[in-house]
PDB file of C-alpha atoms in Angstrom:
ATOM      1  CA  UNK A1231      56.749 -46.933  -9.895  1.00  0.00           C
ATOM      2  CA  UNK A1232      58.710 -45.142 -12.574  1.00  0.00           C
ATOM      3  CA  UNK A1233      58.389 -47.476 -15.590  1.00  0.00           C
ATOM      4  CA  UNK A1234      55.770 -49.818 -16.974  1.00  0.00           C
ATOM      5  CA  UNK A1235      56.251 -51.723 -20.215  1.00  0.00           C
ATOM      6  CA  UNK A1236      53.139 -52.318 -22.331  1.00  0.00           C
ATOM      7  CA  UNK A1237      52.746 -54.918 -25.055  1.00  0.00           C
ATOM      8  CA  UNK A1238      49.616 -56.107 -26.835  1.00  0.00           C
ATOM      9  CA  UNK A1239      49.758 -59.589 -28.364  1.00  0.00           C
ATOM     10  CA  UNK A1240      47.558 -61.039 -31.067  1.00  0.00           C
ATOM     11  CA  UNK A1241      48.674 -64.260 -32.766  1.00  0.00           C
ATOM     12  CA  UNK A1242      52.431 -63.664 -32.691  1.00  0.00           C
ATOM     13  CA  UNK A1243      53.534 -67.098 -31.441  1.00  0.00           C
ATOM     14  CA  UNK A1244      56.609 -67.239 -33.731  1.00  0.00           C
ATOM     15  CA  UNK A1245      57.985 -63.969 -32.302  1.00  0.00           C
ATOM     16  CA  UNK A1246      56.537 -63.252 -28.860  1.00  0.00           C
ATOM     17  CA  UNK A1247      59.041 -65.235 -26.801  1.00  0.00           C
ATOM     18  CA  UNK A1248      61.970 -63.336 -28.317  1.00  0.00           C
ATOM     19  CA  UNK A1249      60.149 -60.035 -27.787  1.00  0.00           C
ATOM     20  CA  UNK A1250      59.537 -60.784 -24.106  1.00  0.00           C
ATOM     21  CA  UNK A1251      63.108 -62.072 -23.659  1.00  0.00           C
ATOM     22  CA  UNK A1252      64.498 -58.815 -25.059  1.00  0.00           C
ATOM     23  CA  UNK A1253      62.623 -56.919 -22.360  1.00  0.00           C
ATOM     24  CA  UNK A1254      63.901 -59.355 -19.752  1.00  0.00           C
ATOM     25  CA  UNK A1255      67.483 -58.572 -20.834  1.00  0.00           C
ATOM     26  CA  UNK A1256      67.166 -54.839 -20.202  1.00  0.00           C
ATOM     27  CA  UNK A1257      69.949 -53.307 -18.125  1.00  0.00           C
ATOM     28  CA  UNK A1258      67.272 -51.148 -16.430  1.00  0.00           C
ATOM     29  CA  UNK A1259      65.586 -53.841 -14.330  1.00  0.00           C
ATOM     30  CA  UNK A1260      63.002 -51.955 -12.266  1.00  0.00           C
ATOM     31  CA  UNK A1261      59.747 -52.130 -14.221  1.00  0.00           C
ATOM     32  CA  UNK A1262      56.453 -53.941 -14.479  1.00  0.00           C
ATOM     33  CA  UNK A1263      55.571 -55.594 -17.786  1.00  0.00           C
ATOM     34  CA  UNK A1264      51.881 -55.390 -18.700  1.00  0.00           C
ATOM     35  CA  UNK A1265      51.043 -57.828 -21.489  1.00  0.00           C
ATOM     36  CA  UNK A1266      47.557 -57.787 -22.993  1.00  0.00           C
ATOM     37  CA  UNK A1267      46.790 -61.050 -24.783  1.00  0.00           C
ATOM     38  CA  UNK A1268      44.148 -59.835 -27.216  1.00  0.00           C
ATOM     39  CA  UNK A1269      42.366 -63.119 -27.911  1.00  0.00           C
ATOM     40  CA  UNK A1270      45.267 -64.989 -29.527  1.00  0.00           C
ATOM     41  CA  UNK A1271      44.397 -68.388 -31.026  1.00  0.00           C
ATOM     42  CA  UNK A1272      47.795 -69.494 -32.369  1.00  0.00           C
ATOM     43  CA  UNK A1273      49.591 -70.748 -29.250  1.00  0.00           C
ATOM     44  CA  UNK A1274      50.643 -67.311 -27.999  1.00  0.00           C
ATOM     45  CA  UNK A1275      48.489 -67.805 -24.893  1.00  0.00           C
ATOM     46  CA  UNK A1276      50.443 -70.856 -23.709  1.00  0.00           C
ATOM     47  CA  UNK A1277      53.764 -69.109 -24.349  1.00  0.00           C
ATOM     48  CA  UNK A1278      52.663 -66.004 -22.450  1.00  0.00           C
ATOM     49  CA  UNK A1279      51.343 -67.997 -19.492  1.00  0.00           C
ATOM     50  CA  UNK A1280      54.666 -69.842 -19.222  1.00  0.00           C
ATOM     51  CA  UNK A1281      56.665 -66.603 -19.430  1.00  0.00           C
ATOM     52  CA  UNK A1282      54.435 -64.844 -16.878  1.00  0.00           C
ATOM     53  CA  UNK A1283      54.852 -67.730 -14.431  1.00  0.00           C
ATOM     54  CA  UNK A1284      58.640 -67.348 -14.687  1.00  0.00           C
ATOM     55  CA  UNK A1285      58.868 -63.545 -14.241  1.00  0.00           C
ATOM     56  CA  UNK A1286      57.003 -61.778 -11.418  1.00  0.00           C
ATOM     57  CA  UNK A1287      57.273 -58.444 -13.260  1.00  0.00           C
ATOM     58  CA  UNK A1288      54.848 -59.708 -15.928  1.00  0.00           C
ATOM     59  CA  UNK A1289      51.183 -58.843 -15.478  1.00  0.00           C
ATOM     60  CA  UNK A1290      49.335 -60.964 -18.035  1.00  0.00           C
ATOM     61  CA  UNK A1291      45.827 -59.855 -18.956  1.00  0.00           C
ATOM     62  CA  UNK A1292      43.790 -62.129 -21.203  1.00  0.00           C
ATOM     63  CA  UNK A1293      40.780 -60.820 -23.087  1.00  0.00           C
ATOM     64  CA  UNK A1294      38.594 -61.476 -26.094  1.00  0.00           C
ATOM     65  CA  UNK A1295      39.961 -59.900 -29.260  1.00  0.00           C
ATOM     66  CA  UNK A1296      39.169 -56.182 -29.053  1.00  0.00           C
ATOM     67  CA  UNK A1297      41.863 -54.773 -31.310  1.00  0.00           C
ATOM     68  CA  UNK A1298      45.098 -52.906 -30.719  1.00  0.00           C
ATOM     69  CA  UNK A1299      43.663 -49.536 -29.671  1.00  0.00           C
ATOM     70  CA  UNK A1300      41.352 -51.037 -27.028  1.00  0.00           C
ATOM     71  CA  UNK A1301      44.163 -53.282 -25.770  1.00  0.00           C
ATOM     72  CA  UNK A1302      46.633 -50.420 -25.455  1.00  0.00           C
ATOM     73  CA  UNK A1303      44.116 -48.186 -23.691  1.00  0.00           C
ATOM     74  CA  UNK A1304      43.372 -51.019 -21.260  1.00  0.00           C
ATOM     75  CA  UNK A1305      47.090 -51.565 -20.694  1.00  0.00           C
ATOM     76  CA  UNK A1306      47.664 -47.876 -19.972  1.00  0.00           C
ATOM     77  CA  UNK A1307      44.825 -47.990 -17.429  1.00  0.00           C
ATOM     78  CA  UNK A1308      46.478 -50.957 -15.681  1.00  0.00           C
ATOM     79  CA  UNK A1309      50.039 -49.601 -15.838  1.00  0.00           C
ATOM     80  CA  UNK A1310      51.316 -48.194 -12.539  1.00  0.00           C
ATOM     81  CA  UNK A1311      54.391 -46.435 -13.949  1.00  0.00           C
ATOM     82  CA  UNK A1312      54.713 -42.701 -14.441  1.00  0.00           C
ATOM     83  CA  UNK A1313      56.250 -43.607 -17.808  1.00  0.00           C
ATOM     84  CA  UNK A1314      54.988 -46.328 -20.148  1.00  0.00           C
ATOM     85  CA  UNK A1315      57.324 -47.989 -22.626  1.00  0.00           C
ATOM     86  CA  UNK A1316      55.611 -49.427 -25.682  1.00  0.00           C
ATOM     87  CA  UNK A1317      56.714 -52.740 -27.108  1.00  0.00           C
ATOM     88  CA  UNK A1318      55.323 -54.836 -29.949  1.00  0.00           C
ATOM     89  CA  UNK A1319      55.120 -58.612 -29.776  1.00  0.00           C
ATOM     90  CA  UNK A1320      57.056 -59.111 -33.007  1.00  0.00           C
ATOM     91  CA  UNK A1321      59.912 -56.738 -32.118  1.00  0.00           C
ATOM     92  CA  UNK A1322      63.049 -56.888 -30.011  1.00  0.00           C
ATOM     93  CA  UNK A1323      64.587 -54.139 -27.890  1.00  0.00           C
ATOM     94  CA  UNK A1324      68.314 -53.700 -27.457  1.00  0.00           C
ATOM     95  CA  UNK A1325      69.537 -54.284 -23.870  1.00  0.00           C
ATOM     96  CA  UNK A1326      70.270 -50.621 -23.032  1.00  0.00           C
ATOM     97  CA  UNK A1327      67.007 -49.247 -24.455  1.00  0.00           C
ATOM     98  CA  UNK A1328      65.324 -48.295 -21.162  1.00  0.00           C
ATOM     99  CA  UNK A1329      68.528 -47.178 -19.469  1.00  0.00           C
ATOM    100  CA  UNK A1330      69.329 -44.764 -22.291  1.00  0.00           C
ATOM    101  CA  UNK A1331      65.786 -43.520 -22.781  1.00  0.00           C
ATOM    102  CA  UNK A1332      65.344 -42.845 -19.075  1.00  0.00           C
ATOM    103  CA  UNK A1333      68.687 -41.021 -18.907  1.00  0.00           C
ATOM    104  CA  UNK A1334      67.523 -38.857 -21.821  1.00  0.00           C
ATOM    105  CA  UNK A1335      64.183 -38.319 -20.082  1.00  0.00           C
ATOM    106  CA  UNK A1336      65.955 -37.135 -16.928  1.00  0.00           C
ATOM    107  CA  UNK A1337      67.595 -34.373 -18.968  1.00  0.00           C
ATOM    108  CA  UNK A1338      64.361 -33.463 -20.856  1.00  0.00           C
ATOM    109  CA  UNK A1339      61.524 -33.733 -18.358  1.00  0.00           C
ATOM    110  CA  UNK A1340      59.291 -31.442 -20.411  1.00  0.00           C
ATOM    111  CA  UNK A1341      58.805 -34.110 -23.109  1.00  0.00           C
ATOM    112  CA  UNK A1342      55.589 -36.115 -23.310  1.00  0.00           C
ATOM    113  CA  UNK A1343      57.195 -38.896 -25.329  1.00  0.00           C
ATOM    114  CA  UNK A1344      60.667 -40.068 -26.346  1.00  0.00           C
ATOM    115  CA  UNK A1345      61.611 -42.727 -28.863  1.00  0.00           C
ATOM    116  CA  UNK A1346      64.534 -44.394 -30.554  1.00  0.00           C
ATOM    117  CA  UNK A1347      65.705 -45.275 -33.987  1.00  0.00           C
ATOM    118  CA  UNK A1348      64.659 -48.629 -35.353  1.00  0.00           C
ATOM    119  CA  UNK A1349      66.353 -51.340 -37.374  1.00  0.00           C
ATOM    120  CA  UNK A1350      64.191 -53.493 -39.644  1.00  0.00           C
ATOM    121  CA  UNK A1351      65.390 -57.089 -39.953  1.00  0.00           C
ATOM    122  CA  UNK A1352      64.023 -60.111 -41.769  1.00  0.00           C
ATOM    123  CA  UNK A1353      63.162 -63.536 -40.314  1.00  0.00           C
ATOM    124  CA  UNK A1354      66.849 -64.522 -40.452  1.00  0.00           C
ATOM    125  CA  UNK A1355      67.972 -61.405 -38.577  1.00  0.00           C
ATOM    126  CA  UNK A1356      69.438 -59.759 -41.681  1.00  0.00           C
ATOM    127  CA  UNK A1357      69.339 -55.958 -41.837  1.00  0.00           C
ATOM    128  CA  UNK A1358      66.653 -54.606 -44.166  1.00  0.00           C
ATOM    129  CA  UNK A1359      66.887 -50.902 -43.312  1.00  0.00           C
ATOM    130  CA  UNK A1360      67.548 -48.477 -40.506  1.00  0.00           C
ATOM    131  CA  UNK A1361      65.160 -45.636 -39.838  1.00  0.00           C
ATOM    132  CA  UNK A1362      66.235 -42.101 -40.524  1.00  0.00           C
ATOM    133  CA  UNK A1363      66.781 -39.782 -37.629  1.00  0.00           C
ATOM    134  CA  UNK A1364      63.562 -38.679 -36.041  1.00  0.00           C
ATOM    135  CA  UNK A1365      62.603 -35.029 -35.558  1.00  0.00           C
ATOM    136  CA  UNK A1366      64.402 -33.209 -32.756  1.00  0.00           C
ATOM    137  CA  UNK A1367      62.679 -29.818 -33.018  1.00  0.00           C
ATOM    138  CA  UNK A1368      59.412 -28.361 -34.269  1.00  0.00           C
ATOM    139  CA  UNK A1369      60.655 -27.550 -37.795  1.00  0.00           C
ATOM    140  CA  UNK A1370      61.979 -31.098 -38.225  1.00  0.00           C
ATOM    141  CA  UNK A1371      58.657 -32.358 -36.889  1.00  0.00           C
ATOM    142  CA  UNK A1372      56.737 -30.470 -39.584  1.00  0.00           C
ATOM    143  CA  UNK A1373      59.046 -31.811 -42.299  1.00  0.00           C
ATOM    144  CA  UNK A1374      58.779 -35.369 -41.009  1.00  0.00           C
ATOM    145  CA  UNK A1375      54.986 -35.239 -41.125  1.00  0.00           C
ATOM    146  CA  UNK A1376      55.217 -35.146 -44.910  1.00  0.00           C
ATOM    147  CA  UNK A1377      57.169 -38.359 -45.421  1.00  0.00           C
ATOM    148  CA  UNK A1378      58.812 -40.160 -42.523  1.00  0.00           C
ATOM    149  CA  UNK A1379      57.264 -41.774 -39.470  1.00  0.00           C
ATOM    150  CA  UNK A1380      57.343 -39.304 -36.621  1.00  0.00           C
ATOM    151  CA  UNK A1381      58.525 -41.947 -34.182  1.00  0.00           C
ATOM    152  CA  UNK A1382      58.684 -45.718 -34.012  1.00  0.00           C
ATOM    153  CA  UNK A1383      55.661 -46.612 -31.887  1.00  0.00           C
ATOM    154  CA  UNK A1384      57.132 -49.756 -30.278  1.00  0.00           C
ATOM    155  CA  UNK A1385      60.233 -47.802 -29.237  1.00  0.00           C
ATOM    156  CA  UNK A1386      58.366 -44.982 -27.503  1.00  0.00           C
ATOM    157  CA  UNK A1387      58.247 -44.180 -23.818  1.00  0.00           C
ATOM    158  CA  UNK A1388      55.210 -42.046 -23.044  1.00  0.00           C
ATOM    159  CA  UNK A1389      54.467 -39.988 -19.937  1.00  0.00           C
ATOM    160  CA  UNK A1390      51.288 -41.499 -18.534  1.00  0.00           C
ATOM    161  CA  UNK A1391      49.933 -38.145 -17.341  1.00  0.00           C
ATOM    162  CA  UNK A1392      50.405 -36.651 -20.839  1.00  0.00           C
ATOM    163  CA  UNK A1393      48.711 -39.717 -22.373  1.00  0.00           C
ATOM    164  CA  UNK A1394      45.719 -39.331 -20.065  1.00  0.00           C
ATOM    165  CA  UNK A1395      45.581 -35.565 -20.619  1.00  0.00           C
ATOM    166  CA  UNK A1396      45.191 -35.968 -24.414  1.00  0.00           C
ATOM    167  CA  UNK A1397      42.622 -38.762 -24.064  1.00  0.00           C
ATOM    168  CA  UNK A1398      44.723 -41.831 -24.889  1.00  0.00           C
ATOM    169  CA  UNK A1399      44.423 -43.679 -28.169  1.00  0.00           C
ATOM    170  CA  UNK A1400      41.280 -42.819 -30.106  1.00  0.00           C
ATOM    171  CA  UNK A1401      39.326 -45.843 -31.404  1.00  0.00           C
ATOM    172  CA  UNK A1402      38.546 -44.145 -34.716  1.00  0.00           C
ATOM    173  CA  UNK A1403      42.230 -44.575 -35.681  1.00  0.00           C
ATOM    174  CA  UNK A1404      42.667 -48.340 -36.003  1.00  0.00           C
ATOM    175  CA  UNK A1405      45.898 -48.293 -38.019  1.00  0.00           C
ATOM    176  CA  UNK A1406      47.478 -44.928 -37.305  1.00  0.00           C
ATOM    177  CA  UNK A1407      46.728 -44.618 -33.616  1.00  0.00           C
ATOM    178  CA  UNK A1408      50.329 -43.699 -32.922  1.00  0.00           C
ATOM    179  CA  UNK A1409      50.460 -40.890 -35.490  1.00  0.00           C
ATOM    180  CA  UNK A1410      47.291 -39.392 -34.032  1.00  0.00           C
ATOM    181  CA  UNK A1411      48.738 -39.655 -30.511  1.00  0.00           C
ATOM    182  CA  UNK A1412      52.035 -38.003 -31.514  1.00  0.00           C
ATOM    183  CA  UNK A1413      50.155 -35.074 -33.043  1.00  0.00           C
ATOM    184  CA  UNK A1414      48.046 -34.533 -29.929  1.00  0.00           C
ATOM    185  CA  UNK A1415      51.052 -34.885 -27.612  1.00  0.00           C
ATOM    186  CA  UNK A1416      52.946 -32.274 -29.631  1.00  0.00           C
ATOM    187  CA  UNK A1417      50.222 -29.627 -29.370  1.00  0.00           C
TER     188      UNK A1417
END
């Protein structure tokens, strides 16, 4: 399998259905969708069970709350795709996300990770801000380390073999696991 989608969910009942629906609307249709329900107690479990029953691509894993890093590492271990697309349970992906990222990947097979820009919206869908362009070369990467996020984590597609090679997400980094991963993937 070429693509797995990975999402960890913890108490995101107000948003999770829209997040899952945005993945279901992708123009690139050939993927599995690994969802780790990380001990949600707010109704997310019922929503996820209903959605998983309706879409055979969804692999729903339920566990006690272990935190994001443990959930993502578990999801990567389950994922069968050569590439793993990250998704957050309170985000939405535009319909051509996977199609465009995979087309880019086909032209740049030496990359360990690719991402996209991100638009921040409020609860009403109003634009708050759009991310700046992300680094495209090593010099831009060094500059970005000083101020901007290197890449939007929930928009990333990561080569599973590169992820495994660098040791996955490290538990010591509970809130900047992505930043740590980007640095190790860039080495």
